[in-house]
Amino acid sequence: MNKNTAIIGSNGYIGKHLAFYLQQMGIATMCYDIQDEKCDNYKKIDLTDKESVKDIDLNVDYIYMFAGLTGTFAGFDKYKTYVNINEIGLLNLLDVIRESEYRPKIIFPSTRLVYKGINKPLKEEDEQETKTLYAINKQTCEGILYAYKQSFDIPYTIFRICIPYGNLLSADYSFGTVGFFIKQAKAGKDITLYGGGEVKRTFTHMEDLCYQIVQGAMKEESNGEVYNIGGQTLSLKQVAEIIAAKFGTNVVAVPWPERDLRIESGHTYFDDTKIRTLLNFGEYKQLEDFSKDI
């Protein structure tokens, strides 16, 4: 498999895993991020500075654009930073590509937060709603990618991610929601859930997530397409109970803070028919099995 890739945002949770996964496949991978690092196949860049973006080697097959800021309410307090990094950063990259002779395929992560929450498996074409600046950033970037493909033939594939968890690099860490639950339970504390945690999400182990993103990106028919990343659908309460049982703690419902309730999305879990059809995917890893090893 003679492919070359670049990962922008290689120091992030998913970026690190993609670098590891691609290297395990024997695919040459150049890594980029904002931090100073002294290692091979790494270069520091600043996406908000177009001159810095020009240092990215565009003579590759795929660019995994996984840099950016995440968060819910934080975007309102730092809207300029969120727009500059999450939107202007992508525009700088695409404009540098537009001005070059190369047309690498852009692999872009979007989010469950672009959807209007509803208690049914969400399809890619289902109704959208943006309650946070981060969700607006992602929705805007999806449109930017479409526009640059239409005018300048820059290929792309978008993967909407719900809740990733697990770790291929270390057994003692998980990101986000699951990581928060583990941290509470390991400390002997009860796991607290706003409103009791009845809302459902799609939970995807990092191995399954990397497989879907990397293998999906390599399919020619994925050019210009959006895919929901598949996984195991569970309520937050179910996940918390699995982890609490492992450490002998409890799950406790607490009231929603007004600020958080205003931006809560409700049920957001995925219909993964489209990605399954693309990849002929088998069974997903189960969170119950993951919990045995933490």
Tab-separated table of C-alpha atoms in Angstrom:
chain	number	residue	atom	x	y	z
A	1	MET	CA	0.000	0.000	0.000
A	2	ASN	CA	1.979	2.964	-1.277
A	3	LYS	CA	0.166	5.902	0.268
A	4	ASN	CA	1.455	9.022	1.986
A	5	THR	CA	-0.523	10.956	4.559
A	6	ALA	CA	-0.357	14.031	6.727
A	7	ILE	CA	-2.110	14.546	10.049
A	8	ILE	CA	-2.819	18.094	11.181
A	9	GLY	CA	-3.612	18.042	14.886
A	10	SER	CA	-1.438	15.003	15.500
A	11	ASN	CA	-1.080	15.710	19.228
A	12	GLY	CA	-4.803	15.474	19.920
A	13	TYR	CA	-6.637	12.397	21.171
A	14	ILE	CA	-7.862	11.213	17.770
A	15	GLY	CA	-4.830	12.596	15.917
A	16	LYS	CA	-2.420	10.520	17.997
A	17	HIS	CA	-4.464	7.403	17.384
A	18	LEU	CA	-4.669	8.011	13.649
A	19	ALA	CA	-0.885	8.447	13.502
A	20	PHE	CA	-0.401	5.176	15.379
A	21	TYR	CA	-2.988	3.345	13.267
A	22	LEU	CA	-1.541	4.552	9.948
A	23	GLN	CA	2.012	3.745	10.998
A	24	GLN	CA	0.903	0.243	12.010
A	25	MET	CA	-0.407	-0.127	8.459
A	26	GLY	CA	3.002	0.870	7.107
A	27	ILE	CA	1.738	4.165	5.692
A	28	ALA	CA	4.232	7.035	5.701
A	29	THR	CA	2.780	9.762	7.917
A	30	MET	CA	3.915	13.338	8.469
A	31	CYS	CA	2.548	14.982	11.619
A	32	TYR	CA	1.755	18.654	12.252
A	33	ASP	CA	0.554	20.535	15.319
A	34	ILE	CA	1.003	23.820	17.174
A	35	GLN	CA	3.259	22.496	19.951
A	36	ASP	CA	7.043	22.278	19.834
A	37	GLU	CA	8.144	18.673	19.397
A	38	LYS	CA	11.579	17.226	18.747
A	39	CYS	CA	10.898	14.045	16.809
A	40	ASP	CA	11.065	12.673	13.313
A	41	ASN	CA	8.205	13.232	10.884
A	42	TYR	CA	6.861	16.203	12.829
A	43	LYS	CA	6.682	19.920	12.072
A	44	LYS	CA	5.192	22.768	14.085
A	45	ILE	CA	2.621	24.865	12.225
A	46	ASP	CA	0.037	27.500	13.087
A	47	LEU	CA	-3.172	27.066	11.088
A	48	THR	CA	-4.212	30.654	11.697
A	49	ASP	CA	-1.076	31.879	9.871
A	50	LYS	CA	-1.269	31.168	6.135
A	51	GLU	CA	2.499	31.504	5.733
A	52	SER	CA	2.956	28.800	8.362
A	53	VAL	CA	0.403	26.583	6.603
A	54	LYS	CA	2.551	26.781	3.470
A	55	ASP	CA	5.122	24.650	5.318
A	56	ILE	CA	2.785	21.634	5.051
A	57	ASP	CA	3.922	19.127	2.436
A	58	LEU	CA	0.906	18.835	0.127
A	59	ASN	CA	2.406	16.079	-2.004
A	60	VAL	CA	0.473	13.397	-0.146
A	61	ASP	CA	-2.605	11.294	-0.830
A	62	TYR	CA	-4.556	12.268	2.293
A	63	ILE	CA	-4.548	15.102	4.808
A	64	TYR	CA	-6.322	14.319	8.071
A	65	MET	CA	-7.469	17.725	9.281
A	66	PHE	CA	-7.983	16.948	12.973
A	67	ALA	CA	-6.792	20.182	14.549
A	68	GLY	CA	-9.239	22.465	16.299
A	69	LEU	CA	-10.897	23.536	19.506
A	70	THR	CA	-13.730	21.544	21.032
A	71	GLY	CA	-16.127	22.505	23.751
A	72	THR	CA	-19.654	23.597	24.437
A	73	PHE	CA	-20.114	26.878	26.300
A	74	ALA	CA	-16.442	27.879	25.919
A	75	GLY	CA	-17.008	28.976	22.326
A	76	PHE	CA	-19.221	31.860	23.429
A	77	ASP	CA	-16.441	33.234	25.629
A	78	LYS	CA	-13.710	32.777	23.014
A	79	TYR	CA	-15.599	33.145	19.741
A	80	LYS	CA	-12.735	34.816	17.862
A	81	THR	CA	-10.351	32.024	18.786
A	82	TYR	CA	-12.878	29.338	17.848
A	83	VAL	CA	-13.588	30.918	14.469
A	84	ASN	CA	-9.890	31.549	13.738
A	85	ILE	CA	-8.725	28.037	14.545
A	86	ASN	CA	-11.748	25.984	13.503
A	87	GLU	CA	-12.800	27.884	10.374
A	88	ILE	CA	-10.006	30.204	9.212
A	89	GLY	CA	-7.531	27.379	9.808
A	90	LEU	CA	-9.385	25.141	7.356
A	91	LEU	CA	-9.750	27.985	4.865
A	92	ASN	CA	-6.011	28.685	5.032
A	93	LEU	CA	-5.255	25.033	4.303
A	94	LEU	CA	-7.700	24.848	1.409
A	95	ASP	CA	-6.464	28.100	-0.080
A	96	VAL	CA	-2.860	26.889	0.014
A	97	ILE	CA	-3.975	23.698	-1.725
A	98	ARG	CA	-5.964	25.743	-4.272
A	99	GLU	CA	-2.832	27.665	-5.171
A	100	SER	CA	-0.747	24.485	-5.517
A	101	GLU	CA	-0.488	21.732	-8.127
A	102	TYR	CA	-1.591	19.098	-5.602
A	103	ARG	CA	-5.041	17.808	-4.692
A	104	PRO	CA	-4.736	15.694	-1.530
A	105	LYS	CA	-7.994	14.366	-0.121
A	106	ILE	CA	-9.056	16.192	3.057
A	107	ILE	CA	-10.374	13.952	5.827
A	108	PHE	CA	-12.423	16.035	8.241
A	109	PRO	CA	-14.076	15.205	11.587
A	110	SER	CA	-17.508	16.667	12.229
A	111	THR	CA	-19.748	16.082	15.220
A	112	ARG	CA	-23.056	14.777	16.514
A	113	LEU	CA	-23.746	18.334	17.646
A	114	VAL	CA	-24.765	19.457	14.157
A	115	TYR	CA	-27.957	17.383	14.518
A	116	LYS	CA	-31.276	18.300	16.089
A	117	GLY	CA	-31.676	15.773	18.874
A	118	ILE	CA	-34.414	13.180	18.526
A	119	ASN	CA	-34.967	9.705	19.954
A	120	LYS	CA	-34.237	7.767	16.764
A	121	PRO	CA	-31.082	6.743	14.885
A	122	LEU	CA	-29.966	9.852	13.012
A	123	LYS	CA	-29.214	9.644	9.310
A	124	GLU	CA	-26.743	11.943	7.581
A	125	GLU	CA	-29.529	13.933	5.935
A	126	ASP	CA	-31.597	14.437	9.107
A	127	GLU	CA	-32.496	17.866	10.474
A	128	GLN	CA	-29.702	19.984	11.878
A	129	GLU	CA	-29.559	22.422	14.767
A	130	THR	CA	-26.580	24.305	16.178
A	131	LYS	CA	-26.704	25.327	19.828
A	132	THR	CA	-22.985	26.021	20.319
A	133	LEU	CA	-20.249	27.915	18.477
A	134	TYR	CA	-18.375	24.634	18.101
A	135	ALA	CA	-21.353	23.060	16.315
A	136	ILE	CA	-21.619	26.137	14.087
A	137	ASN	CA	-17.890	25.843	13.301
A	138	LYS	CA	-18.309	22.223	12.208
A	139	GLN	CA	-21.420	22.900	10.145
A	140	THR	CA	-19.661	25.819	8.455
A	141	CYS	CA	-16.568	23.729	7.715
A	142	GLU	CA	-18.695	21.052	6.081
A	143	GLY	CA	-20.020	23.749	3.750
A	144	ILE	CA	-16.539	25.164	3.124
A	145	LEU	CA	-15.253	21.750	2.036
A	146	TYR	CA	-18.180	21.359	-0.360
A	147	ALA	CA	-17.551	24.802	-1.861
A	148	TYR	CA	-13.836	24.186	-2.451
A	149	LYS	CA	-14.542	20.824	-4.034
A	150	GLN	CA	-17.062	22.385	-6.397
A	151	SER	CA	-14.806	25.234	-7.514
A	152	PHE	CA	-11.296	23.793	-7.200
A	153	ASP	CA	-11.683	19.980	-7.294
A	154	ILE	CA	-10.264	19.485	-3.803
A	155	PRO	CA	-11.558	16.076	-2.665
A	156	TYR	CA	-12.794	15.448	0.863
A	157	THR	CA	-14.628	13.031	3.131
A	158	ILE	CA	-16.405	14.071	6.326
A	159	PHE	CA	-16.954	11.750	9.290
A	160	ARG	CA	-19.420	12.798	11.985
A	161	ILE	CA	-18.283	11.462	15.348
A	162	CYS	CA	-20.484	10.945	18.378
A	163	ILE	CA	-18.522	9.803	21.467
A	164	PRO	CA	-15.113	8.170	21.032
A	165	TYR	CA	-13.545	6.244	23.886
A	166	GLY	CA	-10.718	3.864	24.701
A	167	ASN	CA	-7.027	3.961	23.968
A	168	LEU	CA	-4.746	1.985	21.672
A	169	LEU	CA	-1.639	3.654	23.084
A	170	SER	CA	-2.111	3.253	26.831
A	171	ALA	CA	-4.457	1.276	29.045
A	172	ASP	CA	-4.919	3.979	31.667
A	173	TYR	CA	-6.685	6.740	29.751
A	174	SER	CA	-9.862	7.462	27.885
A	175	PHE	CA	-11.122	10.753	26.523
A	176	GLY	CA	-14.205	12.857	27.146
A	177	THR	CA	-17.389	11.422	28.621
A	178	VAL	CA	-16.086	7.924	29.310
A	179	GLY	CA	-12.795	9.291	30.619
A	180	PHE	CA	-14.679	11.577	33.018
A	181	PHE	CA	-16.735	8.669	34.334
A	182	ILE	CA	-13.618	6.542	34.836
A	183	LYS	CA	-11.802	9.349	36.643
A	184	GLN	CA	-14.697	9.824	39.061
A	185	ALA	CA	-15.133	6.110	39.725
A	186	LYS	CA	-11.400	5.422	40.136
A	187	ALA	CA	-11.273	8.150	42.778
A	188	GLY	CA	-14.035	6.346	44.674
A	189	LYS	CA	-16.582	9.058	43.894
A	190	ASP	CA	-20.135	8.584	42.692
A	191	ILE	CA	-20.630	9.268	38.977
A	192	THR	CA	-22.945	12.270	38.631
A	193	LEU	CA	-25.273	12.634	35.675
A	194	TYR	CA	-27.299	15.685	34.745
A	195	GLY	CA	-30.971	14.759	34.650
A	196	GLY	CA	-30.208	11.099	35.295
A	197	GLY	CA	-28.431	10.443	31.998
A	198	GLU	CA	-31.322	8.975	30.027
A	199	VAL	CA	-30.160	10.504	26.726
A	200	LYS	CA	-28.622	8.120	24.210
A	201	ARG	CA	-25.353	8.433	22.317
A	202	THR	CA	-23.268	6.300	19.952
A	203	PHE	CA	-20.061	5.173	21.656
A	204	THR	CA	-17.185	4.169	19.378
A	205	HIS	CA	-13.979	2.497	20.540
A	206	MET	CA	-10.849	4.103	19.088
A	207	GLU	CA	-9.915	0.984	17.144
A	208	ASP	CA	-13.299	0.960	15.397
A	209	LEU	CA	-13.150	4.721	14.865
A	210	CYS	CA	-9.693	4.625	13.245
A	211	TYR	CA	-10.746	1.728	11.029
A	212	GLN	CA	-13.834	3.524	9.761
A	213	ILE	CA	-12.031	6.811	9.142
A	214	VAL	CA	-8.917	5.403	7.477
A	215	GLN	CA	-10.582	2.688	5.434
A	216	GLY	CA	-13.512	4.927	4.544
A	217	ALA	CA	-11.215	7.722	3.402
A	218	MET	CA	-9.411	5.367	1.037
A	219	LYS	CA	-12.567	4.467	-0.831
A	220	GLU	CA	-12.847	6.489	-4.035
A	221	GLU	CA	-16.620	6.599	-3.712
A	222	SER	CA	-16.333	8.451	-0.386
A	223	ASN	CA	-15.198	11.640	-2.139
A	224	GLY	CA	-17.597	14.480	-1.289
A	225	GLU	CA	-19.567	12.329	1.142
A	226	VAL	CA	-20.543	12.611	4.799
A	227	TYR	CA	-20.652	9.531	7.042
A	228	ASN	CA	-21.850	8.901	10.576
A	229	ILE	CA	-19.269	6.913	12.502
A	230	GLY	CA	-20.887	3.743	13.812
A	231	GLY	CA	-20.617	2.221	17.261
A	232	GLN	CA	-22.644	0.950	20.192
A	233	THR	CA	-25.750	2.925	21.147
A	234	LEU	CA	-26.177	3.341	24.906
A	235	SER	CA	-27.649	5.890	27.285
A	236	LEU	CA	-25.228	7.883	29.414
A	237	LYS	CA	-26.757	6.159	32.423
A	238	GLN	CA	-26.001	2.709	31.005
A	239	VAL	CA	-22.376	3.677	30.395
A	240	ALA	CA	-22.022	5.190	33.855
A	241	GLU	CA	-23.509	2.067	35.449
A	242	ILE	CA	-21.061	-0.200	33.596
A	243	ILE	CA	-18.100	1.830	34.858
A	244	ALA	CA	-19.513	2.328	38.355
A	245	ALA	CA	-20.000	-1.430	38.734
A	246	LYS	CA	-16.340	-1.977	37.840
A	247	PHE	CA	-15.150	0.258	40.684
A	248	GLY	CA	-17.955	-0.317	43.198
A	249	THR	CA	-19.343	3.203	43.110
A	250	ASN	CA	-22.811	4.585	42.403
A	251	VAL	CA	-24.528	6.636	39.714
A	252	VAL	CA	-26.316	9.712	41.038
A	253	ALA	CA	-28.720	11.990	39.173
A	254	VAL	CA	-28.188	15.730	39.663
A	255	PRO	CA	-30.213	18.679	38.327
A	256	TRP	CA	-29.230	20.358	35.078
A	257	PRO	CA	-27.551	23.752	35.487
A	258	GLU	CA	-29.609	26.263	33.525
A	259	ARG	CA	-26.684	27.241	31.289
A	260	ASP	CA	-25.961	23.653	30.269
A	261	LEU	CA	-29.604	22.734	29.826
A	262	ARG	CA	-30.009	25.498	27.236
A	263	ILE	CA	-27.369	23.936	24.966
A	264	GLU	CA	-28.104	20.263	25.654
A	265	SER	CA	-28.790	18.410	22.407
A	266	GLY	CA	-30.937	15.563	23.756
A	267	HIS	CA	-30.705	12.143	22.126
A	268	THR	CA	-28.057	12.059	19.387
A	269	TYR	CA	-27.215	8.554	18.226
A	270	PHE	CA	-26.419	7.396	14.738
A	271	ASP	CA	-27.850	5.338	11.943
A	272	ASP	CA	-24.630	3.835	10.555
A	273	THR	CA	-26.123	2.230	7.427
A	274	LYS	CA	-24.103	4.428	5.071
A	275	ILE	CA	-20.668	3.652	6.566
A	276	ARG	CA	-21.548	-0.040	6.935
A	277	THR	CA	-22.505	-0.195	3.268
A	278	LEU	CA	-19.230	1.482	2.299
A	279	LEU	CA	-17.020	-0.821	4.351
A	280	ASN	CA	-19.039	-4.004	4.886
A	281	PHE	CA	-18.222	-3.540	8.560
A	282	GLY	CA	-18.564	-6.319	11.164
A	283	GLU	CA	-19.337	-6.035	14.872
A	284	TYR	CA	-18.286	-3.072	16.977
A	285	LYS	CA	-16.290	-3.350	20.176
A	286	GLN	CA	-18.530	-3.290	23.248
A	287	LEU	CA	-18.065	-0.929	26.156
A	288	GLU	CA	-18.774	-3.781	28.568
A	289	ASP	CA	-15.674	-5.568	27.290
A	290	PHE	CA	-13.601	-2.374	27.457
A	291	SER	CA	-14.599	-1.890	31.119
A	292	LYS	CA	-13.036	-5.221	32.101
A	293	ASP	CA	-9.568	-3.925	31.258
A	294	ILE	CA	-9.645	-0.509	32.905
